[in-house]
Coordinates of C-alpha atoms and ligand atoms in Angstrom, one line a residue:
M29 CA 185.0 115.2 142.2
A30 CA 187.2 116.3 139.3
N31 CA 190.0 118.6 139.9
M32 CA 188.9 122.3 139.1
Q33 CA 192.2 123.3 138.0
R34 CA 192.8 121.1 135.2
G35 CA 189.0 121.7 133.9
L36 CA 187.1 119.8 131.8
L37 CA 187.5 119.0 128.1
M38 CA 184.7 118.1 125.7
A39 CA 185.9 116.8 122.4
G40 CA 183.7 115.8 119.8
N41 CA 185.4 113.3 117.0
W42 CA 183.5 113.3 113.9
K43 CA 185.5 110.4 112.3
M44 CA 185.0 110.2 108.4
F45 CA 181.5 111.9 109.1
K46 CA 180.2 115.3 107.8
T47 CA 180.4 117.2 104.6
R48 CA 181.7 121.0 103.8
S49 CA 177.8 122.5 104.1
E50 CA 177.0 120.3 107.3
V51 CA 179.8 121.4 109.2
E52 CA 179.0 125.1 108.6
A53 CA 175.6 124.2 109.9
F54 CA 176.7 122.3 112.8
I55 CA 179.0 125.5 114.0
L56 CA 176.2 127.6 113.1
G57 CA 173.8 125.5 114.9
L58 CA 176.2 125.4 118.3
A59 CA 176.8 129.1 118.9
P60 CA 174.3 129.5 121.5
V61 CA 175.7 127.1 124.0
F62 CA 178.5 130.0 124.0
Q63 CA 176.3 133.0 124.9
K64 CA 175.7 131.5 128.3
S65 CA 179.1 131.8 130.1
S66 CA 181.5 128.4 129.1
Q67 CA 184.0 127.1 131.1
V68 CA 184.2 123.8 129.7
E69 CA 187.1 123.8 126.7
A70 CA 185.1 122.6 123.7
M71 CA 186.4 121.0 120.4
V72 CA 185.5 119.2 117.5
C73 CA 187.7 117.5 115.5
P74 CA 186.7 117.0 111.4
S75 CA 188.2 115.5 108.6
F76 CA 191.4 117.3 106.9
T77 CA 189.5 118.5 104.3
L78 CA 187.2 120.4 106.5
L79 CA 189.3 121.6 109.2
S80 CA 189.9 124.9 107.5
T81 CA 186.3 125.2 106.4
A82 CA 185.4 124.8 110.3
Q83 CA 188.0 127.2 111.7
K84 CA 187.0 130.0 109.0
T85 CA 183.1 129.3 110.2
I86 CA 184.5 129.6 114.1
K87 CA 186.2 132.8 113.8
R88 CA 183.5 134.5 111.4
M89 CA 181.1 133.7 114.3
G90 CA 183.6 134.6 117.1
L91 CA 183.4 131.3 118.8
P92 CA 185.5 129.8 121.5
L93 CA 185.0 126.6 120.0
K94 CA 188.7 124.9 118.9
V95 CA 189.3 122.7 116.3
S96 CA 191.6 119.8 116.0
A97 CA 192.7 116.9 113.4
Q98 CA 192.2 113.3 113.7
N99 CA 195.7 112.2 113.0
M100 CA 198.8 113.2 111.6
E101 CA 202.6 111.7 109.8
Y102 CA 205.3 112.0 112.2
R103 CA 207.7 113.5 109.8
E104 CA 207.7 117.0 109.2
E105 CA 207.8 116.3 105.5
G106 CA 209.0 114.7 102.5
A107 CA 208.0 111.9 100.3
F108 CA 205.1 110.4 102.4
T109 CA 202.3 110.7 99.5
G110 CA 198.8 111.1 101.4
E111 CA 200.2 112.3 104.5
V112 CA 199.8 115.4 106.3
S113 CA 202.3 117.1 108.7
A114 CA 202.1 119.1 112.1
I115 CA 203.5 121.8 109.9
H116 CA 200.5 121.4 108.2
L117 CA 198.3 121.5 111.1
K118 CA 199.8 124.0 112.9
E119 CA 199.7 126.3 109.6
L120 CA 195.7 125.9 110.1
E121 CA 196.1 127.1 113.9
L122 CA 194.5 124.1 115.4
R123 CA 194.2 123.3 119.1
G124 CA 195.5 119.8 118.7
V125 CA 195.7 116.0 117.0
L126 CA 194.3 112.7 118.1
L127 CA 196.8 110.4 118.0
G128 CA 196.8 106.6 118.5
H129 CA 192.9 106.2 118.2
S130 CA 191.6 102.4 118.4
E131 CA 190.4 102.9 115.0
R132 CA 193.6 103.7 113.3
R133 CA 195.5 100.9 115.6
Q134 CA 192.8 98.6 114.2
Y135 CA 192.7 99.7 110.8
Y136 CA 196.0 101.2 109.9
N137 CA 198.3 99.1 112.1
E138 CA 199.6 102.2 113.9
T139 CA 201.8 101.3 116.5
D140 CA 203.3 102.6 120.0
V141 CA 206.2 103.6 118.9
A142 CA 204.5 105.8 115.8
I143 CA 202.0 107.3 118.7
N144 CA 205.2 108.1 120.6
Q145 CA 206.9 109.6 117.9
K146 CA 203.8 111.6 116.8
T147 CA 203.0 112.8 120.3
K148 CA 206.7 114.7 120.6
V149 CA 206.3 116.0 117.4
A150 CA 202.9 117.7 118.3
L151 CA 204.3 119.0 121.4
Q152 CA 207.1 120.5 119.5
Y153 CA 205.1 122.1 116.9
G154 CA 202.4 123.8 119.9
L155 CA 199.9 121.0 119.4
L156 CA 197.6 119.3 121.9
P157 CA 198.2 115.8 121.7
I158 CA 194.8 113.7 122.7
V159 CA 196.7 110.4 123.3
C160 CA 194.0 107.8 123.1
V161 CA 194.5 104.3 124.9
G162 CA 192.6 101.5 125.7
E163 CA 191.7 97.6 126.1
L164 CA 189.9 95.1 123.3
L165 CA 187.0 93.0 124.7
E166 CA 189.4 90.0 124.5
Q167 CA 191.7 91.5 126.9
R168 CA 189.3 92.8 129.6
Q169 CA 187.6 89.6 129.3
A170 CA 191.1 87.8 130.0
G171 CA 191.4 90.2 132.9
N172 CA 194.5 92.3 131.1
T173 CA 193.2 95.3 131.1
D174 CA 195.4 97.3 133.2
T175 CA 198.5 95.9 131.7
V176 CA 197.5 96.7 128.5
V177 CA 196.2 100.7 129.4
I178 CA 199.9 100.5 131.7
E179 CA 201.3 99.2 128.5
Q180 CA 200.0 101.7 126.1
I181 CA 200.6 104.7 128.3
T182 CA 204.3 104.1 129.0
K183 CA 205.4 103.9 125.4
A184 CA 203.6 106.7 124.2
L185 CA 204.9 109.0 126.7
E186 CA 208.5 107.6 127.0
G187 CA 211.0 109.6 126.3
L188 CA 208.9 113.0 127.4
D189 CA 209.9 115.6 130.2
A190 CA 207.6 116.1 133.2
K191 CA 207.5 119.4 132.0
Q192 CA 205.7 118.3 128.5
I193 CA 202.7 116.2 130.3
P194 CA 200.1 119.1 131.4
A195 CA 200.6 120.2 127.7
I196 CA 199.3 116.5 126.6
V197 CA 195.7 114.7 127.1
I198 CA 195.1 111.1 127.6
A199 CA 191.8 110.0 126.4
Y200 CA 190.9 106.1 128.0
E201 CA 188.7 104.9 125.6
P202 CA 187.8 100.9 126.0
V203 CA 187.6 99.5 122.5
W204 CA 184.3 97.6 123.0
A205 CA 182.5 100.4 124.6
I206 CA 183.5 102.5 120.8
G207 CA 180.1 102.8 118.8
T208 CA 178.4 100.1 120.8
G209 CA 175.9 101.8 123.2
K210 CA 177.8 99.7 125.8
V211 CA 179.4 102.2 128.1
C212 CA 181.7 101.6 130.7
E213 CA 180.2 101.7 134.1
T214 CA 181.1 104.8 135.8
P215 CA 183.4 103.4 138.9
E216 CA 185.3 101.3 136.2
A217 CA 186.1 103.8 134.0
N218 CA 187.1 106.4 137.0
R219 CA 189.2 103.3 138.0
V220 CA 190.9 103.1 135.0
C221 CA 191.6 107.0 134.3
K222 CA 193.1 107.0 138.3
L223 CA 195.3 104.0 137.0
I224 CA 196.8 106.1 134.4
R225 CA 197.2 108.9 136.8
T226 CA 198.9 106.7 139.2
Q227 CA 201.3 105.3 136.2
V228 CA 202.2 109.1 135.1
T229 CA 203.0 109.6 138.6
A230 CA 205.7 106.9 138.6
Q231 CA 206.8 108.0 135.1
F232 CA 206.7 111.7 135.5
G233 CA 206.0 112.7 139.4
A234 CA 203.0 113.8 141.0
D235 CA 202.9 117.5 139.9
A236 CA 202.5 116.5 136.0
A237 CA 200.1 114.0 136.9
N238 CA 197.8 116.1 139.1
A239 CA 198.1 118.6 135.7
L240 CA 197.2 115.9 133.1
R241 CA 193.8 115.9 131.8
I242 CA 192.4 112.5 131.3
L243 CA 188.8 112.3 129.0
Y244 CA 186.7 108.8 128.6
G245 CA 185.4 108.1 125.3
G246 CA 182.9 105.2 124.4
S247 CA 179.2 105.6 124.2
M248 CA 179.5 108.9 125.8
N249 CA 175.7 110.6 125.9
N250 CA 173.4 112.4 127.8
A251 CA 172.4 109.7 130.1
N252 CA 175.6 108.9 131.5
A253 CA 177.5 112.1 130.9
E254 CA 177.1 113.9 133.9
A255 CA 177.9 110.7 136.1
L256 CA 181.1 110.1 134.1
L257 CA 182.3 113.5 134.2
S258 CA 181.8 114.0 138.1
Q259 CA 184.1 111.4 138.8
S260 CA 187.8 112.2 140.6
D261 CA 189.9 111.1 137.6
I262 CA 187.7 112.1 134.4
D263 CA 188.5 115.1 133.0
G264 CA 186.1 115.9 130.2
G265 CA 185.0 113.0 127.1
L266 CA 186.0 112.4 123.5
I267 CA 182.7 111.5 122.1
G268 CA 181.7 109.8 118.5
G269 CA 178.3 109.5 117.6
A270 CA 176.7 111.8 120.2
S271 CA 178.9 114.4 118.9
L272 CA 177.3 114.0 115.3
K273 CA 174.1 115.8 116.4
V274 CA 174.3 119.7 117.0
D275 CA 171.3 119.2 119.7
S276 CA 173.0 116.2 121.5
F277 CA 176.4 117.9 121.4
A278 CA 175.4 120.9 122.7
E279 CA 173.2 119.2 125.7
L280 CA 176.7 117.4 126.3
L281 CA 178.6 120.8 126.4
N282 CA 175.7 122.2 128.7
T283 CA 176.2 119.3 131.0
A284 CA 179.8 119.6 131.3
N285 CA 179.3 123.3 132.6
Q286 CA 177.0 122.5 134.6
V287 CA 179.1 119.8 136.5
M288 CA 182.0 122.7 136.7
S289 CA 179.9 125.2 138.0
Q290 CA 178.3 122.8 140.8
Q291 CA 181.7 121.8 141.6
T292 CA 183.3 125.6 141.7
V293 CA 180.5 126.2 143.9
A294 CA 181.5 123.1 146.1
V295 CA 184.7 124.3 146.1
V296 CA 184.0 127.7 147.3
Ligands
13P315 P1 181.4 106.8 120.6 O1 180.9 107.8 121.1 O2 180.5 106.6 119.0 O3 181.6 105.6 121.1 O4 182.3 106.9 119.6 C1 183.8 107.4 120.9 C2 184.9 107.6 120.1 O5 186.0 106.6 119.2 C3 185.6 108.6 120.4 O6 187.0 108.9 119.9

């Protein structure tokens, strides 16, 4: 059973999808979800050019939906054509930023060192870093999942202070499960998330590790969300495909709310 103190975070990663009118229509369509009491932290991550559209629409409607970016440059300003910094994201009053998504590692050669630098700068600016880790299919088949994930975690969090850990989110996204419809089996997803927590305990102590939210991502949808979200070490989802349609994202948020309220009852 997921830890109630940590709460659930459900984040839609829209990748390079959606136009301005689609973002506006999506947010209008999602509003009814928040009419019922919503305990889950709900978030969307649009493209850079649509961040301010999303923020304005949410503000106008008074929704508790959070907005985060999908990436940022770690340097604060300078001659870096085409880049966007933490200063720019902070100015938009964003909740946070995805860092080290496997698509950024794969197509833009993003390294663990860069992800570590970005994590530190995001924290410095009060942005929630959502740090993505996960193994490739070949690495899983070779039996290297644990080594790969532990190395990514160790490097991403290097040099941080234990006090900073609760202000971070880790997303475990096995690369072979992203956009493939092949979800990681629930016990295995929980095992890797627990492994991450154990590694964070070794680096920063139990208090920090127990406060850390760890999301699962990779073909999460309404058929598998309830089981995944009910696990001891999974504190939410990072959702691609199923976050693009308002109905399926709304359903996922409702499921997460249900899981949270069942567990609140169980704790009482
Ligand atoms: P899918 O949910 O489409 O598998 O994507 C997951 C993902 O990459 C979220 O960041």
